[in-house]
Coordinates of C-alpha atoms in Angstrom, one line a residue:
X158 CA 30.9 132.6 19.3
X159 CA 34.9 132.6 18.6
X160 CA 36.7 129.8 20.7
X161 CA 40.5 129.3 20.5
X162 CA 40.6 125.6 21.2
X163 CA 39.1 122.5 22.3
X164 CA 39.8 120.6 25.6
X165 CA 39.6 116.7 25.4
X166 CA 38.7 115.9 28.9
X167 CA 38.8 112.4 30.2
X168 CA 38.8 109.9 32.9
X169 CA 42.5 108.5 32.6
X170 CA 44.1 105.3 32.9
X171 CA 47.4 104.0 34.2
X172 CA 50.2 103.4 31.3
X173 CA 52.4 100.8 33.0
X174 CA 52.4 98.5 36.5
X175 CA 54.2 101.2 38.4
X176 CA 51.7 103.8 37.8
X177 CA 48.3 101.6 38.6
X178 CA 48.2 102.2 42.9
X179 CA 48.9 105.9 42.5
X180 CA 46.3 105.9 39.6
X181 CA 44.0 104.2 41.8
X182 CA 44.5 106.6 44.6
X183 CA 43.6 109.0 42.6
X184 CA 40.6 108.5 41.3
X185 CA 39.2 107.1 45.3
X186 CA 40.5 110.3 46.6
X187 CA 38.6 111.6 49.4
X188 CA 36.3 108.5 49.2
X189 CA 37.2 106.3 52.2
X190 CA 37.8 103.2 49.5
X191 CA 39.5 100.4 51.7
X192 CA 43.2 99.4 50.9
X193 CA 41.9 95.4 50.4
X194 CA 39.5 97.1 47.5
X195 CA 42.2 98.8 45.6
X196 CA 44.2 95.4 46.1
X197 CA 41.7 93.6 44.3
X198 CA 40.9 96.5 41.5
X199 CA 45.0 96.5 41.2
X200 CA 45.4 93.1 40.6
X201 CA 42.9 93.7 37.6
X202 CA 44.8 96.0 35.8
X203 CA 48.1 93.8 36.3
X204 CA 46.5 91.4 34.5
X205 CA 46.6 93.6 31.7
X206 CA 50.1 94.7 32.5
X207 CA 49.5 97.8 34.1
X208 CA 47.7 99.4 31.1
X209 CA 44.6 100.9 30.5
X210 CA 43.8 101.2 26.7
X211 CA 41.7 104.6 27.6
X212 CA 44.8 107.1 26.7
X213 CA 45.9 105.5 23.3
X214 CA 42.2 105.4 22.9
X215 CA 41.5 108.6 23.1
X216 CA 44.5 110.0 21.4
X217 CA 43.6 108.1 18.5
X218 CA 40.2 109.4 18.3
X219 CA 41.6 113.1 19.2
X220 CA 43.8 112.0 15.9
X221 CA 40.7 111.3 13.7
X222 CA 38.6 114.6 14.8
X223 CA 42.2 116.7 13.4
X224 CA 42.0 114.5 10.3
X225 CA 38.8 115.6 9.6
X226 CA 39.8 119.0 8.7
X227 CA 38.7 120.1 12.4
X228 CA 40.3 123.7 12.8
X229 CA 41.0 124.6 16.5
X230 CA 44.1 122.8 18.3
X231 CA 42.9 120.2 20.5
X232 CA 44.5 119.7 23.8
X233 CA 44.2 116.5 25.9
X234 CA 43.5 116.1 29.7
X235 CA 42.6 113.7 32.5
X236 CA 41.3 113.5 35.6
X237 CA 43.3 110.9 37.4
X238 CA 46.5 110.9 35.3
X239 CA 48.7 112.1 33.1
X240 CA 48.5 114.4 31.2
X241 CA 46.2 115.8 34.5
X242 CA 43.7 118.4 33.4
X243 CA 45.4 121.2 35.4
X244 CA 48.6 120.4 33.5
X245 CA 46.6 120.7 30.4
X246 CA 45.1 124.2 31.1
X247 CA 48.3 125.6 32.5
X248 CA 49.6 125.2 29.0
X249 CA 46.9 126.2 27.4
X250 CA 47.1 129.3 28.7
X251 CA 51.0 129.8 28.0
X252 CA 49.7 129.0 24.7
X253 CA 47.5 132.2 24.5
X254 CA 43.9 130.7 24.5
X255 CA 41.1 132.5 26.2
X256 CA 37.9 130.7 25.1
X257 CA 37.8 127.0 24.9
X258 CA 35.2 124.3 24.1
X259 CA 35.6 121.6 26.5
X260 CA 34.8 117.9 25.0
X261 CA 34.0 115.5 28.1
X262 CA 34.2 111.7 27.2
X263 CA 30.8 110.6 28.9
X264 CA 27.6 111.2 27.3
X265 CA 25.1 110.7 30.0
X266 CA 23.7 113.1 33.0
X267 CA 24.5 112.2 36.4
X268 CA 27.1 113.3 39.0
X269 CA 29.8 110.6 37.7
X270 CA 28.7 111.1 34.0
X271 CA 28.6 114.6 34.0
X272 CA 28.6 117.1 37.1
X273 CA 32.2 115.2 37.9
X274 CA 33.5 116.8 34.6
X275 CA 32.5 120.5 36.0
X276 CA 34.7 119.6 39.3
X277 CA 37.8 118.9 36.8
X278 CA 37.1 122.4 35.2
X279 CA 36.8 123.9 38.6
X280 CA 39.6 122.3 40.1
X281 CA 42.0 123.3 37.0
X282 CA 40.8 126.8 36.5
X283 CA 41.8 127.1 40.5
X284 CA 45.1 126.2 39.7
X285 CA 45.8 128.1 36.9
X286 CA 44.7 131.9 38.2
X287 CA 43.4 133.9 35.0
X288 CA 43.2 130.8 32.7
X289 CA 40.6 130.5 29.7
X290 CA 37.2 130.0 30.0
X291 CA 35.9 126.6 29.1
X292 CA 32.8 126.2 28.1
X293 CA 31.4 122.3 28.4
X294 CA 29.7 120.4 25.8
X295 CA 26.2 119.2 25.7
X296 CA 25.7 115.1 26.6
X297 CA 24.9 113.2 23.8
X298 CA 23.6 109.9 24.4
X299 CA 20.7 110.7 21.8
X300 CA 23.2 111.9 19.0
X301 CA 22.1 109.8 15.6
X302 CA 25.4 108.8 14.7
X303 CA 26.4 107.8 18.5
X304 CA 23.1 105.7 18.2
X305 CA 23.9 104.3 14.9
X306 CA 27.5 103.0 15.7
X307 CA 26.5 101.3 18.7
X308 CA 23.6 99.6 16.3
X309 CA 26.5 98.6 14.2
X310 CA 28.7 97.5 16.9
X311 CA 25.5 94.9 17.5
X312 CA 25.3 93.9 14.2
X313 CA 29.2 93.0 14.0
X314 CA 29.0 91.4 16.9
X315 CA 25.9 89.1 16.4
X316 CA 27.7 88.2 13.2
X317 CA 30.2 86.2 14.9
X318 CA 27.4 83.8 16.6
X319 CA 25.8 80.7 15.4
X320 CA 22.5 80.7 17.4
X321 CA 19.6 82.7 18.4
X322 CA 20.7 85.3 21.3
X323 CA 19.9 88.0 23.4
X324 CA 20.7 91.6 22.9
X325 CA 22.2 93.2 26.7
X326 CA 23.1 96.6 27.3
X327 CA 25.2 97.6 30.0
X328 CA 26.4 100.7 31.4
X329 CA 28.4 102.0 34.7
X330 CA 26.2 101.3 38.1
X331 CA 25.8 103.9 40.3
X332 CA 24.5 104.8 44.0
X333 CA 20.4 104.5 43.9
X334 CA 20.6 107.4 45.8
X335 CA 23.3 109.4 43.1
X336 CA 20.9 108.5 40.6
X337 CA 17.9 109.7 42.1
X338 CA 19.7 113.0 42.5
X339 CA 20.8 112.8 38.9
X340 CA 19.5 115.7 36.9
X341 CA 17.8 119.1 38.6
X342 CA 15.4 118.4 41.4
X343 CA 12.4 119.8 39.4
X344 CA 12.9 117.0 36.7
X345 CA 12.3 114.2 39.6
X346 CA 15.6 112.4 39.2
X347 CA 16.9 109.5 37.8
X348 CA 18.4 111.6 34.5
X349 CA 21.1 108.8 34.5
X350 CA 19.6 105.6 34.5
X351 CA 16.6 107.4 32.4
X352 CA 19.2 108.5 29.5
X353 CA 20.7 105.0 29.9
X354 CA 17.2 103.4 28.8
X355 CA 16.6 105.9 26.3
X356 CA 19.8 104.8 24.4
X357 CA 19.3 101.4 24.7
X358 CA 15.7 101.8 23.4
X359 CA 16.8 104.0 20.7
X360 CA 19.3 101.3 19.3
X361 CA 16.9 99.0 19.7
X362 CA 14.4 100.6 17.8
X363 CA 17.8 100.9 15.2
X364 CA 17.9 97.3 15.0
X365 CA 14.6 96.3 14.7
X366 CA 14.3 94.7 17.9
X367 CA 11.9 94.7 20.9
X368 CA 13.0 92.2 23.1
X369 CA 16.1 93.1 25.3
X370 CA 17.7 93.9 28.6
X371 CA 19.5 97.1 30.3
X372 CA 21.6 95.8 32.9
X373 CA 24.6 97.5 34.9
X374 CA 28.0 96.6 36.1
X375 CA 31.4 97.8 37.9
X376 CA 29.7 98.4 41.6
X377 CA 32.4 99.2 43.7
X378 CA 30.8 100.2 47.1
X379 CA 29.8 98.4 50.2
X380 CA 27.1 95.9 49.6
X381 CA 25.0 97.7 52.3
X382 CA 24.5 100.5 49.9
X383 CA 22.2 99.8 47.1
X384 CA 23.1 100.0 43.7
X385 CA 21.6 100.1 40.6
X386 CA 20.9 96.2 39.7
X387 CA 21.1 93.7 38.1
X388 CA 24.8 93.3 37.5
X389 CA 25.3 92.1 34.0
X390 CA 27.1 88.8 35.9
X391 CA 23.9 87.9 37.4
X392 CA 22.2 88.7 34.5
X393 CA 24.0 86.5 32.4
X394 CA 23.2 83.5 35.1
X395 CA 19.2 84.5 34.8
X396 CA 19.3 84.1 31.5
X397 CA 20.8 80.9 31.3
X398 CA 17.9 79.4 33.8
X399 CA 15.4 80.8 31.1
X400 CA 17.3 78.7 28.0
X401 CA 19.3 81.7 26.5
X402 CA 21.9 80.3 24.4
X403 CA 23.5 83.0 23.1
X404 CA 24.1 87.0 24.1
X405 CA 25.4 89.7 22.9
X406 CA 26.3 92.9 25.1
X407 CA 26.3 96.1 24.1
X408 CA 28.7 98.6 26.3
X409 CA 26.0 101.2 26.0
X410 CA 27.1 103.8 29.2
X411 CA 30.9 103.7 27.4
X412 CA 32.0 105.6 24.6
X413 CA 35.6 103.9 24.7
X414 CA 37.1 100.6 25.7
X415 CA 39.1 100.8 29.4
X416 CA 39.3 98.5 32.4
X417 CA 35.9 98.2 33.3
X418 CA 34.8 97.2 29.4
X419 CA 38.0 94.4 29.2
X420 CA 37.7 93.1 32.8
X421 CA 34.1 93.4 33.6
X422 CA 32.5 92.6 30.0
X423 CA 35.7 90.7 28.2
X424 CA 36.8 89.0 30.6
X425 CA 34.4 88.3 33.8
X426 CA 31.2 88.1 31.8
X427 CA 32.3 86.4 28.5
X428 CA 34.1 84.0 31.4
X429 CA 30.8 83.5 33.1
X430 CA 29.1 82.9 29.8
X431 CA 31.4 80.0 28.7
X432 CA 31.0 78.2 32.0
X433 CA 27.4 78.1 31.0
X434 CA 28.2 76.6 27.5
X435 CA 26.3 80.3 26.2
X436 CA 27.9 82.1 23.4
X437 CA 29.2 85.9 24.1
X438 CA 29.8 88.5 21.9
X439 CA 30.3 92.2 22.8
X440 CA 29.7 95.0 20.9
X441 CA 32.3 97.6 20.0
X442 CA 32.4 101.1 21.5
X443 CA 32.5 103.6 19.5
X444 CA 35.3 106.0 19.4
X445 CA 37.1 104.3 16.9
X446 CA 34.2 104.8 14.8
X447 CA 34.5 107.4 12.0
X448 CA 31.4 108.4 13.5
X449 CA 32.3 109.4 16.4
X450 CA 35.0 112.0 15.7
X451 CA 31.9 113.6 13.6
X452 CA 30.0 113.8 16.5
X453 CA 32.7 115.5 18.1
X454 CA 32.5 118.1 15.1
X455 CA 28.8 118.6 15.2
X456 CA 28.6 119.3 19.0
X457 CA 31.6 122.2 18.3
X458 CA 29.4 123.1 15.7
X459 CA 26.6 124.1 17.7
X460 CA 28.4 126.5 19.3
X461 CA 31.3 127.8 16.4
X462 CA 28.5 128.2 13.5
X463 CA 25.0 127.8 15.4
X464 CA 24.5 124.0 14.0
X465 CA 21.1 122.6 15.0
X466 CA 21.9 120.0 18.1
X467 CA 21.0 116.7 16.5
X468 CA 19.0 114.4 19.0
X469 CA 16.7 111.5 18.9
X470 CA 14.7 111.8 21.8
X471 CA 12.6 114.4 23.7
X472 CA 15.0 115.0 26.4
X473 CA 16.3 118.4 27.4
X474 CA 20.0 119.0 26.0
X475 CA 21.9 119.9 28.7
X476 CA 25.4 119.3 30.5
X477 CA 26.6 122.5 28.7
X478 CA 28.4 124.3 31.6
X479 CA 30.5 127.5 31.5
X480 CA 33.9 127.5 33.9
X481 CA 32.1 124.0 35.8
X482 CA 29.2 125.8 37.0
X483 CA 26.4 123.8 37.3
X484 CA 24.1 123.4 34.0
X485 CA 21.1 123.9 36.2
X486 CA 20.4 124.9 40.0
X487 CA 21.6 121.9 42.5
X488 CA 21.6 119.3 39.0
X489 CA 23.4 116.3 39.9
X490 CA 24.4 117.4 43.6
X491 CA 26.9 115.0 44.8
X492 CA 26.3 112.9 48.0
X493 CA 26.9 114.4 51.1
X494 CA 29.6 112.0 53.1
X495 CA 29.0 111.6 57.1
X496 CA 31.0 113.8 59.1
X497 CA 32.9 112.0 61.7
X498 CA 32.5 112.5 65.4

């Protein structure tokens, strides 16, 4: 199929202290989030001076996919700030383009990890009347080379320790009950958290190891709602009772490094970790990994020359969406909010 560009399509982060409450607004819009909880998530990024690393991030990786002789003009856009996704597709269509791949930085299933994505597409195709069609790419937690730079990212890591330790992969929490809608209904559920243990065993198996843990982090709702557990805080105190001296976390559910990696893992956990005398390492995500701006080029691939979709596991590819309609019938449905009286 011919395509005229490809759309970079991410989550966004703030670029300065002024722009961190409006971020934050944006991304709990429509949510109900409580003022006191956006305090507290604020004072998080200040600490960091107002920046997320998540742009520069991607722009650098967006850099390394052009370097590698990658043909169609790639456009960048966000979801929760700037350069927003309907400012993106407004331009590209003064630019001329009618058919675009659209490249979405998450690689699981799941209504955050994926069926969000399709809202972005919807939302900015209704604000730009006649505008390109975009066509989604697959997710690609399985891909062998997003596999093998995480199993790298482990190996660095672990190189910097003197002891014995334990290998820990963490990835976004969720809502129980958004994960158990996660996927179509005929697949029973659960694609998220599924996919999540998939690629953890699958680096696993790359490293030659048998013994490890999945764990989750970043919960932000009420604590009446359940959430996928444990939180990798937690975890770190369980394995201190059972004599761990030593662990080393892999940031399996993230493909770069933003907030919740340099808060949650760099700086609560490794925190946590140290008050327990237990050495930390984390593991590297991978977007500044060569490797990942070739996976980038193989997924276009399989749609610009017919490329053969690489995976390691027996999962069905999907996530590939046309104009953000769903990839199958009520897959990932999002959580119905009570209505008010």
């Amino acid at each position: 199929m011919s395509f005229d560009a490809l759309l970079w399509l991410s989550f966004g982060g703030p670029e300065g202290p002024e722009d961190v409450r409006p971020f934050l607004e944006n991304v709990v819009r429509g949510r109900g989030v409580p003022p006191e909880r956006l305090d507290e998530v604020e004072a998080h990024y200040q600490h960091f001076g107002g920046v997320s690393p998540i742009n520069r991030l991607n722009l650098e990786a967006i850099d390394a996919v052009r370097a590698r002789g990658f043909e169609l003009p790639i456009y960048f856009g966000n979801r929760n700030w700037h350069p927003m996704v309907e400012d993106t597709v407004a331009q590209m269509k003064a630019d001329g383009v009618r058919r675009a791949l659209v490249f979405p930085t998450s690689a699981y299933g799941g209504y955050s990890a994926c069926r969000q994505y399709d809202e972005d597409i919807v939302r900015a195709l209704a604000a730009v009347p006649d505008g390109p069609e975009l066509v989604k790419l697959r997710q690609f937690f399985d891909h062998p080379l997003f596999i093998s730079s995480f199993a790298d990212g482990v190996r660095a890591a672990a190189a910097g320790l003197s002891g014995p330790y334990r290998v820990v992969f963490t990835a976004h929490s969720v809502p129980v009950s958004a994960d158990k809608a996660a996927g179509p209904p005929s697949e029973g559920g659960y694609r998220y958290s599924r996919q999540v243990v998939e690629a953890s065993r699958l680096v696993a198996a790359e490293l030659g190891i048998t013994e490890y843990d999945v764990v989750w982090q970043s919960r932000s709702g009420p604590p009446q709602i359940p959430w996928l557990e444990p939180d990798i805080v937690d975890h770190i105190d369980a394995l201190h009772a059972k004599g761990v001296t030593g662990v080393v976390v892999c940031p399996i559910g993230f493909v770069s490094d933003h907030l919740e990696v340099v808060w949650d893992l760099d700086t609560e956990a490794r925190d946590r970790a140290a008050e327990l005398g237990m050495e930390f390492a984390r593991a590297a995500t991978p977007n500044g990994d060569p490797r990942f701006a070739e996976l980038v080029v193989e997924l276009v691939a399989e749609h610009t020359s017919g490329a053969p979709a690489r995976k390691l596991s027996s999962f069905t590819a999907a996530g590939c969406t046309v104009n953000g309609a769903p990839c199958a019938p009520l897959c990932c449905e999002p959580a119905k909010r009570p209505v008010k009286a």
